[in-house]
Coordinates of C-alpha atoms in Angstrom, one line a residue:
M543 CA 131.9 63.6 160.2
I544 CA 128.5 62.3 159.0
G545 CA 130.1 60.0 156.5
E546 CA 132.8 58.3 158.6
L547 CA 131.1 57.7 161.9
I548 CA 127.8 56.7 160.3
D549 CA 129.5 54.3 157.9
R550 CA 131.0 52.3 160.7
W551 CA 127.9 52.5 162.9
S552 CA 125.3 51.4 160.3
G553 CA 126.9 48.1 159.5
R554 CA 127.3 47.0 163.1
H555 CA 124.1 48.3 164.8
A556 CA 121.4 48.3 162.1
D557 CA 119.0 46.8 164.5
E558 CA 119.1 50.0 166.6
F559 CA 117.2 51.9 163.9
T560 CA 113.8 50.4 164.9
R561 CA 114.4 51.4 168.5
M562 CA 115.4 54.9 167.5
A563 CA 112.2 55.2 165.4
A564 CA 110.1 54.0 168.3
D565 CA 111.8 56.6 170.5
F566 CA 111.0 59.4 168.1
R567 CA 107.4 58.2 167.8
E568 CA 107.2 58.3 171.6
R569 CA 108.8 61.8 171.6
C570 CA 106.0 63.0 169.2
R571 CA 103.3 61.5 171.4
R572 CA 104.7 62.9 174.7
W573 CA 105.2 66.4 173.4
P574 CA 102.6 67.1 170.6
L575 CA 103.2 70.2 168.6
A576 CA 101.5 73.5 169.7
L577 CA 101.6 75.6 166.6
P578 CA 101.1 79.3 166.5
A579 CA 97.8 80.5 164.9
N580 CA 98.0 81.9 161.4
A581 CA 101.7 81.2 160.9
R582 CA 103.1 83.4 158.2
G583 CA 106.8 82.5 158.4
P584 CA 109.0 81.2 155.6
R585 CA 107.9 78.2 153.7
V586 CA 110.8 75.8 154.2
G587 CA 111.4 72.6 152.3
V588 CA 112.8 70.0 154.7
V589 CA 114.3 67.0 152.9
I590 CA 113.6 63.7 154.8
T591 CA 115.5 60.8 153.4
P592 CA 116.8 57.4 154.7
W593 CA 120.4 57.6 155.7
M594 CA 121.9 54.2 156.4
R595 CA 119.7 53.5 159.4
T596 CA 121.0 56.4 161.4
A597 CA 119.3 59.4 163.1
V598 CA 119.6 61.8 160.2
A599 CA 115.9 61.7 159.3
F600 CA 114.9 62.1 163.0
F601 CA 117.2 65.1 163.4
S602 CA 115.7 66.8 160.3
L603 CA 112.2 66.1 161.6
E604 CA 113.0 67.6 165.0
C605 CA 114.4 70.7 163.3
A606 CA 111.2 70.9 161.2
R607 CA 109.0 70.7 164.3
E608 CA 110.9 73.5 166.0
L609 CA 110.7 75.7 162.9
A610 CA 106.9 75.1 162.9
R611 CA 106.8 76.1 166.6
Q612 CA 108.5 79.3 165.7
G613 CA 105.9 80.2 163.0
A614 CA 107.7 78.9 159.9
R615 CA 105.8 76.7 157.5
P616 CA 107.8 73.5 156.9
V617 CA 107.0 71.1 154.1
L618 CA 108.5 67.6 154.5
L619 CA 110.0 66.5 151.2
W620 CA 110.0 62.7 151.4
D621 CA 112.8 61.4 149.2
E622 CA 113.3 57.6 149.1
A623 CA 115.0 57.5 145.7
N624 CA 117.8 55.0 145.8
V625 CA 120.3 56.9 143.6
F626 CA 123.5 55.6 145.2
F627 CA 122.7 52.7 147.5
N628 CA 121.3 55.1 150.1
T629 CA 117.8 53.5 150.4
A630 CA 118.6 49.9 149.7
D631 CA 117.1 48.9 153.1
R632 CA 113.4 48.8 152.4
G633 CA 112.7 48.2 156.1
E634 CA 114.2 51.6 156.9
V635 CA 112.1 53.2 154.1
K636 CA 108.9 51.7 155.5
I637 CA 109.6 52.8 159.1
L638 CA 110.2 56.4 158.0
R639 CA 107.2 56.5 155.7
D640 CA 105.0 55.3 158.5
L641 CA 106.5 57.9 160.8
L642 CA 105.7 60.7 158.3
N643 CA 102.1 59.6 158.3
L644 CA 101.6 60.5 162.0
P645 CA 98.8 63.0 162.4
D646 CA 100.8 65.4 164.6
G647 CA 103.3 66.5 161.9
P648 CA 105.0 69.8 161.5
G649 CA 103.6 70.3 158.0
P650 CA 102.4 68.6 154.8
V651 CA 104.4 65.8 153.2
L652 CA 105.3 65.8 149.5
D653 CA 106.5 62.6 147.9
V654 CA 109.3 63.5 145.5
A655 CA 108.7 60.4 143.5
A656 CA 105.2 61.7 142.6
T657 CA 106.6 64.7 140.7
P658 CA 107.0 64.1 137.0
P659 CA 110.6 64.7 135.9
D660 CA 111.3 67.8 133.8
P661 CA 113.0 66.5 130.6
R662 CA 114.4 69.9 129.7
V663 CA 116.8 70.2 132.7
E664 CA 120.5 69.9 132.0
T665 CA 122.1 67.2 134.1
S666 CA 125.8 66.9 133.0
F667 CA 126.9 67.6 136.6
V668 CA 125.6 64.1 137.5
D669 CA 128.7 62.4 135.9
Q670 CA 131.0 64.1 138.4
L671 CA 128.6 63.5 141.3
V672 CA 128.4 59.8 140.5
Y673 CA 132.2 59.6 140.4
E674 CA 132.6 61.4 143.7
N675 CA 130.0 59.1 145.3
A676 CA 131.9 56.1 144.0
V677 CA 135.2 57.6 145.4
R678 CA 133.5 57.9 148.8
E679 CA 132.0 54.4 148.7
A680 CA 135.4 52.9 147.6
R681 CA 137.3 55.1 150.1
G682 CA 139.6 56.3 147.4
E683 CA 139.9 57.1 143.7
A684 CA 141.6 53.8 142.6
G685 CA 138.6 51.7 143.4
A686 CA 135.9 54.0 142.0
P687 CA 135.9 52.8 138.4
A688 CA 135.5 49.1 139.4
L689 CA 132.7 50.0 141.8
L690 CA 130.9 51.9 139.1
A691 CA 131.3 49.0 136.7
R692 CA 129.6 46.7 139.2
A693 CA 126.9 49.2 140.2
G694 CA 125.0 49.5 136.9
D695 CA 124.0 52.9 135.5
R696 CA 123.9 55.1 138.6
A697 CA 124.1 58.2 136.4
L698 CA 120.7 57.3 134.8
A699 CA 119.0 57.1 138.2
M700 CA 120.6 60.4 139.3
R701 CA 119.6 62.2 136.1
E702 CA 116.0 61.2 136.5
H703 CA 116.0 62.1 140.1
A704 CA 117.6 65.5 139.4
A705 CA 114.8 66.2 136.8
R706 CA 112.2 65.4 139.5
V707 CA 113.8 67.6 142.1
H708 CA 114.2 70.4 139.6
A709 CA 110.5 70.2 138.6
L710 CA 109.4 70.1 142.3
L711 CA 111.4 73.1 143.3
L712 CA 110.1 75.1 140.3
R713 CA 106.5 74.2 141.2
E714 CA 106.7 74.7 145.0
R715 CA 108.7 77.9 145.3
F716 CA 110.1 77.5 148.8
D717 CA 111.8 80.3 150.7
W718 CA 114.7 78.0 151.5
L719 CA 115.7 74.3 151.8
F720 CA 117.0 72.3 154.7
V721 CA 119.1 69.4 153.5
P722 CA 121.4 66.8 155.3
G723 CA 124.9 66.4 154.0
G724 CA 125.0 68.1 150.7
V725 CA 127.1 65.7 148.6
W726 CA 126.3 62.1 149.2
A727 CA 123.6 60.4 147.1
S728 CA 120.4 62.5 146.6
S729 CA 121.6 65.3 148.9
G730 CA 124.1 66.3 146.2
I731 CA 121.2 66.6 143.7
W732 CA 119.2 68.9 146.1
T733 CA 122.3 71.1 146.6
E734 CA 122.9 71.4 142.9
M735 CA 119.3 72.1 141.9
A736 CA 118.9 74.7 144.6
A737 CA 122.0 76.5 143.3
R738 CA 120.6 76.3 139.8
Q739 CA 117.4 78.1 140.9
H740 CA 119.2 80.5 143.2
L741 CA 117.2 79.0 146.1
P742 CA 118.8 79.5 149.5
I743 CA 119.8 76.3 151.2
T744 CA 121.0 75.2 154.6
T745 CA 122.8 71.9 155.1
Y746 CA 124.2 70.1 158.1
D747 CA 127.0 67.7 159.0
S748 CA 128.2 66.3 162.2
G749 CA 130.7 64.4 164.3
A750 CA 129.9 63.0 167.7
G751 CA 129.1 65.9 170.0
S752 CA 129.7 68.4 167.2
L753 CA 127.3 70.0 164.7
F754 CA 128.0 72.0 161.6
V755 CA 125.2 74.0 160.0
C756 CA 126.0 76.2 157.0
H757 CA 124.1 78.3 154.5
G758 CA 124.8 78.2 150.8
G759 CA 126.1 74.7 150.1
A760 CA 127.4 71.4 151.6
A761 CA 128.2 72.0 155.3
A762 CA 131.5 70.1 155.1
H763 CA 132.7 72.7 152.6
F764 CA 132.1 75.6 155.0
P765 CA 130.2 77.7 152.4
D766 CA 129.5 80.7 154.7
V767 CA 133.0 81.1 156.1
A768 CA 133.6 84.0 153.7
E769 CA 130.6 85.9 155.0
A770 CA 131.7 85.5 158.6
F771 CA 135.2 86.5 157.6
R772 CA 134.0 89.8 156.0
A773 CA 131.9 90.6 159.1
L774 CA 134.5 89.8 161.7
R775 CA 137.3 91.5 159.8
H776 CA 135.9 94.9 160.8
L777 CA 136.0 94.1 164.5
D778 CA 139.0 94.0 166.9
R779 CA 140.9 91.1 165.4
E780 CA 143.8 90.9 167.8
P781 CA 142.1 88.6 170.4
M782 CA 140.8 86.4 167.6
I783 CA 144.2 86.2 165.9
A784 CA 145.9 85.4 169.2
D785 CA 143.4 82.6 169.7
A786 CA 144.1 81.3 166.2
Q787 CA 147.8 81.3 166.9
A788 CA 147.3 79.4 170.1
A789 CA 145.1 76.8 168.3
L790 CA 147.8 76.4 165.6
E791 CA 150.6 76.0 168.2
T792 CA 148.5 73.3 169.9
R793 CA 148.0 71.4 166.7
M794 CA 151.7 71.8 165.8
A795 CA 152.6 70.3 169.2
G796 CA 150.3 67.3 168.6
R797 CA 148.1 68.3 171.6
D798 CA 144.9 69.0 169.7
V799 CA 141.8 66.8 170.0
F800 CA 142.8 64.7 167.0
K801 CA 146.4 64.1 168.1
L802 CA 147.5 63.1 164.6
Q803 CA 151.0 64.3 164.7
P804 CA 153.5 61.7 166.0
H805 CA 155.5 64.2 168.0
A806 CA 155.8 68.0 168.5
A807 CA 157.1 70.1 165.7
G808 CA 160.7 71.2 165.9
H809 CA 162.5 68.4 164.2
A810 CA 164.6 69.2 161.1
E811 CA 163.3 67.7 157.9
P812 CA 164.9 67.8 154.5
P813 CA 163.8 71.0 152.8
C814 CA 161.6 70.9 149.7
D815 CA 160.3 73.5 147.3
L816 CA 156.7 72.3 147.2
L817 CA 154.6 70.7 150.0
V818 CA 151.5 68.8 148.9
P819 CA 149.3 68.0 152.0
L820 CA 146.7 65.4 150.8
N821 CA 143.2 65.4 152.1
Y822 CA 141.6 62.2 153.4
R823 CA 140.0 61.6 150.0
S824 CA 136.8 59.8 151.0
D825 CA 135.9 62.5 153.5
T826 CA 133.1 64.9 152.3
A827 CA 135.4 67.9 152.8
A828 CA 137.2 66.9 149.6
L829 CA 134.3 65.8 147.6
H830 CA 133.0 67.6 144.5
R831 CA 135.5 70.4 144.8
Q832 CA 137.2 69.9 141.4
R833 CA 138.1 73.0 139.4
A834 CA 141.4 73.0 137.6
F835 CA 141.8 69.2 137.6
R836 CA 139.3 66.4 137.3
S837 CA 140.6 64.3 140.2
V838 CA 143.3 64.2 142.8
T839 CA 145.2 61.6 140.8
H840 CA 145.0 63.8 137.7
W841 CA 146.3 66.8 139.7
L842 CA 149.2 64.9 141.2
T843 CA 150.2 63.4 137.8
Q844 CA 150.1 66.8 136.1
L845 CA 152.1 68.4 139.0
L846 CA 154.8 65.7 138.9
H847 CA 155.2 66.0 135.1
W848 CA 155.6 69.8 135.7
V849 CA 158.3 69.1 138.4
M850 CA 160.0 66.6 136.1
D851 CA 160.6 69.4 133.5
R852 CA 162.2 71.6 136.2
P853 CA 165.4 69.9 137.5
G854 CA 165.9 72.4 140.3
I855 CA 162.4 71.7 141.9
S856 CA 161.7 69.2 144.6
V857 CA 158.3 68.1 146.1
A858 CA 157.1 66.4 149.2
I859 CA 153.7 64.7 149.2
R860 CA 152.2 64.1 152.7
Q861 CA 149.5 61.6 153.1
H862 CA 146.8 62.7 155.6
P863 CA 148.0 61.5 159.0
C864 CA 144.5 60.3 159.9
E865 CA 145.0 57.4 157.6
R866 CA 147.4 55.7 160.0
I867 CA 144.2 54.9 162.0
P868 CA 142.8 51.7 160.6
A869 CA 139.2 52.9 160.6
Y870 CA 140.1 55.9 158.5
R871 CA 142.5 54.2 156.1
G872 CA 141.7 54.8 152.4
T873 CA 142.2 52.3 149.6
D874 CA 144.5 54.4 147.4
Q875 CA 147.9 52.8 147.5
W876 CA 149.9 56.0 147.1
R877 CA 153.3 54.4 147.0
E878 CA 152.3 52.3 144.0
I879 CA 150.5 55.2 142.3
L880 CA 153.5 57.4 142.7
A881 CA 156.1 54.8 142.0
P882 CA 156.6 55.6 138.2
H883 CA 157.2 59.3 139.2
Q884 CA 159.5 58.3 142.0
E885 CA 161.7 56.4 139.5
R886 CA 162.0 59.4 137.3
L887 CA 162.4 62.1 140.0
G888 CA 164.5 60.2 142.5
A889 CA 165.4 62.3 145.5
R890 CA 163.5 65.3 144.1
M891 CA 160.2 63.6 145.1
R892 CA 159.5 62.4 148.7
F893 CA 156.3 60.6 149.7
V894 CA 155.6 60.8 153.4
A895 CA 153.1 58.1 154.4
A896 CA 150.5 58.6 157.1
E897 CA 152.3 56.3 159.5
D898 CA 155.8 57.8 159.0
P899 CA 157.1 59.5 162.2
V900 CA 157.1 63.0 160.6
N901 CA 155.3 66.1 161.8
T902 CA 153.6 67.8 158.9
Y903 CA 154.5 71.2 160.3
D904 CA 158.2 70.4 160.1
L905 CA 157.7 69.7 156.4
L906 CA 155.9 73.0 156.1
A907 CA 158.7 74.9 157.8
G908 CA 161.2 73.8 155.2
C909 CA 159.1 74.4 152.0
R910 CA 158.8 77.3 149.7
A911 CA 155.1 76.9 148.7
V912 CA 152.2 74.8 149.7
L913 CA 149.7 73.1 147.3
P914 CA 146.6 71.9 149.1
W915 CA 143.5 70.3 147.6
T916 CA 141.1 71.7 150.2
S917 CA 143.2 71.0 153.3
R918 CA 143.2 73.2 156.3
A919 CA 147.0 73.1 156.0
G920 CA 146.6 75.8 153.3
V921 CA 145.3 78.3 155.9
E922 CA 148.0 77.2 158.3
A923 CA 150.7 77.7 155.6
A924 CA 149.5 81.2 154.9
M925 CA 149.6 82.0 158.7
L926 CA 153.2 80.9 158.7
G927 CA 154.0 83.1 155.7
K928 CA 154.1 80.5 152.9
P929 CA 152.6 81.1 149.4
V930 CA 149.5 78.9 148.8
V931 CA 148.2 77.8 145.3
L932 CA 144.7 76.4 145.0
G933 CA 143.1 74.6 142.0
T934 CA 139.8 73.7 143.7
W935 CA 136.6 75.3 144.8
C936 CA 137.8 75.8 148.4
Y937 CA 136.2 77.7 151.3
Y938 CA 139.3 79.9 151.8
M939 CA 139.9 80.8 148.1
G940 CA 139.5 84.4 147.1
L941 CA 140.2 85.8 150.6
G942 CA 143.5 87.4 149.7
F943 CA 146.1 84.8 150.8
T944 CA 145.8 82.2 148.1
A945 CA 146.5 82.1 144.3
D946 CA 143.4 80.6 142.8
A947 CA 143.4 78.8 139.4
A948 CA 140.5 77.6 137.3
S949 CA 142.6 75.6 134.7
P950 CA 146.0 73.7 134.6
A951 CA 147.6 76.6 132.7
E952 CA 146.5 79.1 135.4
Y953 CA 147.6 76.7 138.1
F954 CA 151.1 76.3 136.9
S955 CA 151.5 80.0 136.1
A956 CA 150.5 80.7 139.7
L957 CA 152.9 78.1 140.9
E958 CA 155.8 79.8 139.0
L959 CA 155.0 83.1 140.6
A960 CA 154.7 81.4 144.1
L961 CA 158.3 80.1 143.7
E962 CA 159.5 83.5 142.6
N963 CA 158.0 85.0 145.7
K964 CA 160.9 85.6 148.1
S965 CA 159.0 87.5 150.7
G966 CA 156.1 85.1 151.3
Q967 CA 152.7 86.3 152.6
S968 CA 152.3 90.0 153.6
A969 CA 151.6 90.8 157.2
E970 CA 148.0 91.5 156.4
A971 CA 147.5 88.3 154.5
R972 CA 148.9 86.3 157.4
R973 CA 146.4 88.1 159.7
D974 CA 143.5 87.3 157.3
A975 CA 144.5 83.7 157.3
A976 CA 144.6 83.7 161.1
L977 CA 141.1 85.1 161.2
I978 CA 139.8 82.3 158.9
Y979 CA 141.6 79.8 161.1
Y980 CA 139.9 81.3 164.2
I981 CA 136.5 81.0 162.5
I982 CA 136.9 77.3 161.5
E983 CA 138.6 76.3 164.8
R984 CA 136.5 78.2 167.3
R985 CA 133.2 79.3 165.8
L986 CA 132.1 77.1 163.0
S987 CA 130.9 74.1 164.9
L988 CA 128.3 73.8 167.7
T989 CA 129.3 71.7 170.6
T990 CA 126.2 69.7 171.5
S991 CA 124.7 66.3 171.8
F992 CA 121.9 67.4 169.5
T993 CA 123.3 65.8 166.3
P994 CA 122.2 63.0 163.9
Q995 CA 125.0 60.8 165.2
P996 CA 123.7 57.6 166.6
V997 CA 125.9 57.9 169.6
D998 CA 124.3 61.2 170.4
Y999 CA 120.7 60.4 169.6
S1000 CA 119.8 58.7 173.0
A1001 CA 121.0 61.9 174.8
W1002 CA 118.4 64.1 173.2
A1003 CA 115.5 61.9 172.0
G1004 CA 113.9 61.8 175.4
R1005 CA 114.5 65.4 176.2
A1006 CA 111.5 67.7 176.2
P1007 CA 111.6 70.2 173.2
A1008 CA 111.3 73.2 175.5
R1009 CA 114.4 72.0 177.4
L1010 CA 116.3 70.9 174.3
W1011 CA 115.9 74.1 172.4
S1012 CA 116.6 76.3 175.4
E1013 CA 120.2 75.0 175.6
P1014 CA 122.9 77.4 174.3
A1015 CA 123.9 75.5 171.2
Q1016 CA 120.3 74.9 170.1
R1017 CA 119.4 78.6 170.6
V1018 CA 122.2 79.5 168.2
L1019 CA 121.0 76.8 165.8
R1020 CA 117.5 78.1 165.9
E1021 CA 118.6 81.7 165.3
A1022 CA 120.9 80.6 162.4
L1023 CA 117.9 78.9 160.8
L1024 CA 115.4 81.7 161.3
S1025 CA 117.8 84.6 160.6
R1026 CA 119.7 82.9 157.8
R1027 CA 123.0 84.1 159.3
P1028 CA 126.2 82.1 159.8
V1029 CA 126.6 80.2 163.0
A1030 CA 130.1 81.7 163.3
L1031 CA 128.5 85.2 163.7
L1032 CA 126.0 84.1 166.3
Q1033 CA 128.2 82.2 168.8
D1034 CA 128.8 84.2 172.0
G1035 CA 126.6 87.0 170.7
T1036 CA 129.4 88.5 168.6
L1037 CA 127.1 90.2 166.1

């Protein structure tokens, strides 16, 4: 999503940023804003921040310009604070600052750095946010402590910035915020401070040709899935459930767009009691979701100690299959990390590496319960009738087909009950899981070239605004922003 593709792009094509900025400047010159008179729409804070010489700032600016055309009152919040290596390139900062000074802007510009920090704000959340940013930068948990040791006091910079953001939001009283990402660097601060003040927030994330826009938190965490689920649950679910089942069968066969499974499901694998499908740890979908355990390593360690005390229990740990692709390989050496547990558990523990010729769904078929971090495999497991235990703040928790734990004690109590469950998921729970799967597979993303991905930017930067925003995906995007309703409820005119 934003993190992975942009990481690889920014290092190889940094010189493209100047060209992209020139293209956006030309865009503003060719199509000046025609604003409605006496606009009385919502006052929207739009965060503009450097993002590794990519098109993220230009995407936010274009959305702000369209909001202004529709009668909203955007305020551009210029945030150049270098809280986690995000604005280390001063050339990028200067180019964006100059762009914001163009006379034909969608609204006033506020420099966040000019706001005095509020010393009273509580900022203990920063420690976890710094750690998660280090995990992302190191592409795994094992390298995070060394990176932080080399990086100086990142927490101090984040705390000061959080106090500035808090003071600014208290002073300005926006109706809602528009923020890129939602976790990395300063975007995690905006998300947290908005939540503290009960300020509505919309964030976005993307892949090439695919845009995620969600209300209520970081887009990669799908924060408004539950709202869409509750609304769609009252409609005729049968076509949606059938669509979800077809999507799952395609993925099980390895014929989905990602094609991560080495072969179609249907091969017998040794059965296990517990299946642990690992997330790709550096991806934003797994960031800052800790609840019962402070890290993935802590979770696995506690789980394997629990298994050790129960001689009849076996566990299979499946590394995310995307890590067999060199560009997505993390730095956590799971075989080495798990080796001490392997010595003690022997055949009762199986580690399945990303490159092993094993279909994850064959492992799922032979297990008794599934223990995801935030993996989509948890939804798939429930669809297939398996009990699911969660110890994270996950987008599908609390919807009736998971056991949700807030502490290690609650987690292992729920795990005991899951293993005692001989009947698996109820028919209704399986249907609910299928509806969630339908939402995330079919309705959550917008298929469009209008994204902040550098590979998409040239496709829309020269397109007239009237044409760009008349396209189906952008019409849904605009309606989602103006109405504050989930994209999943606006696609195909469902509701």
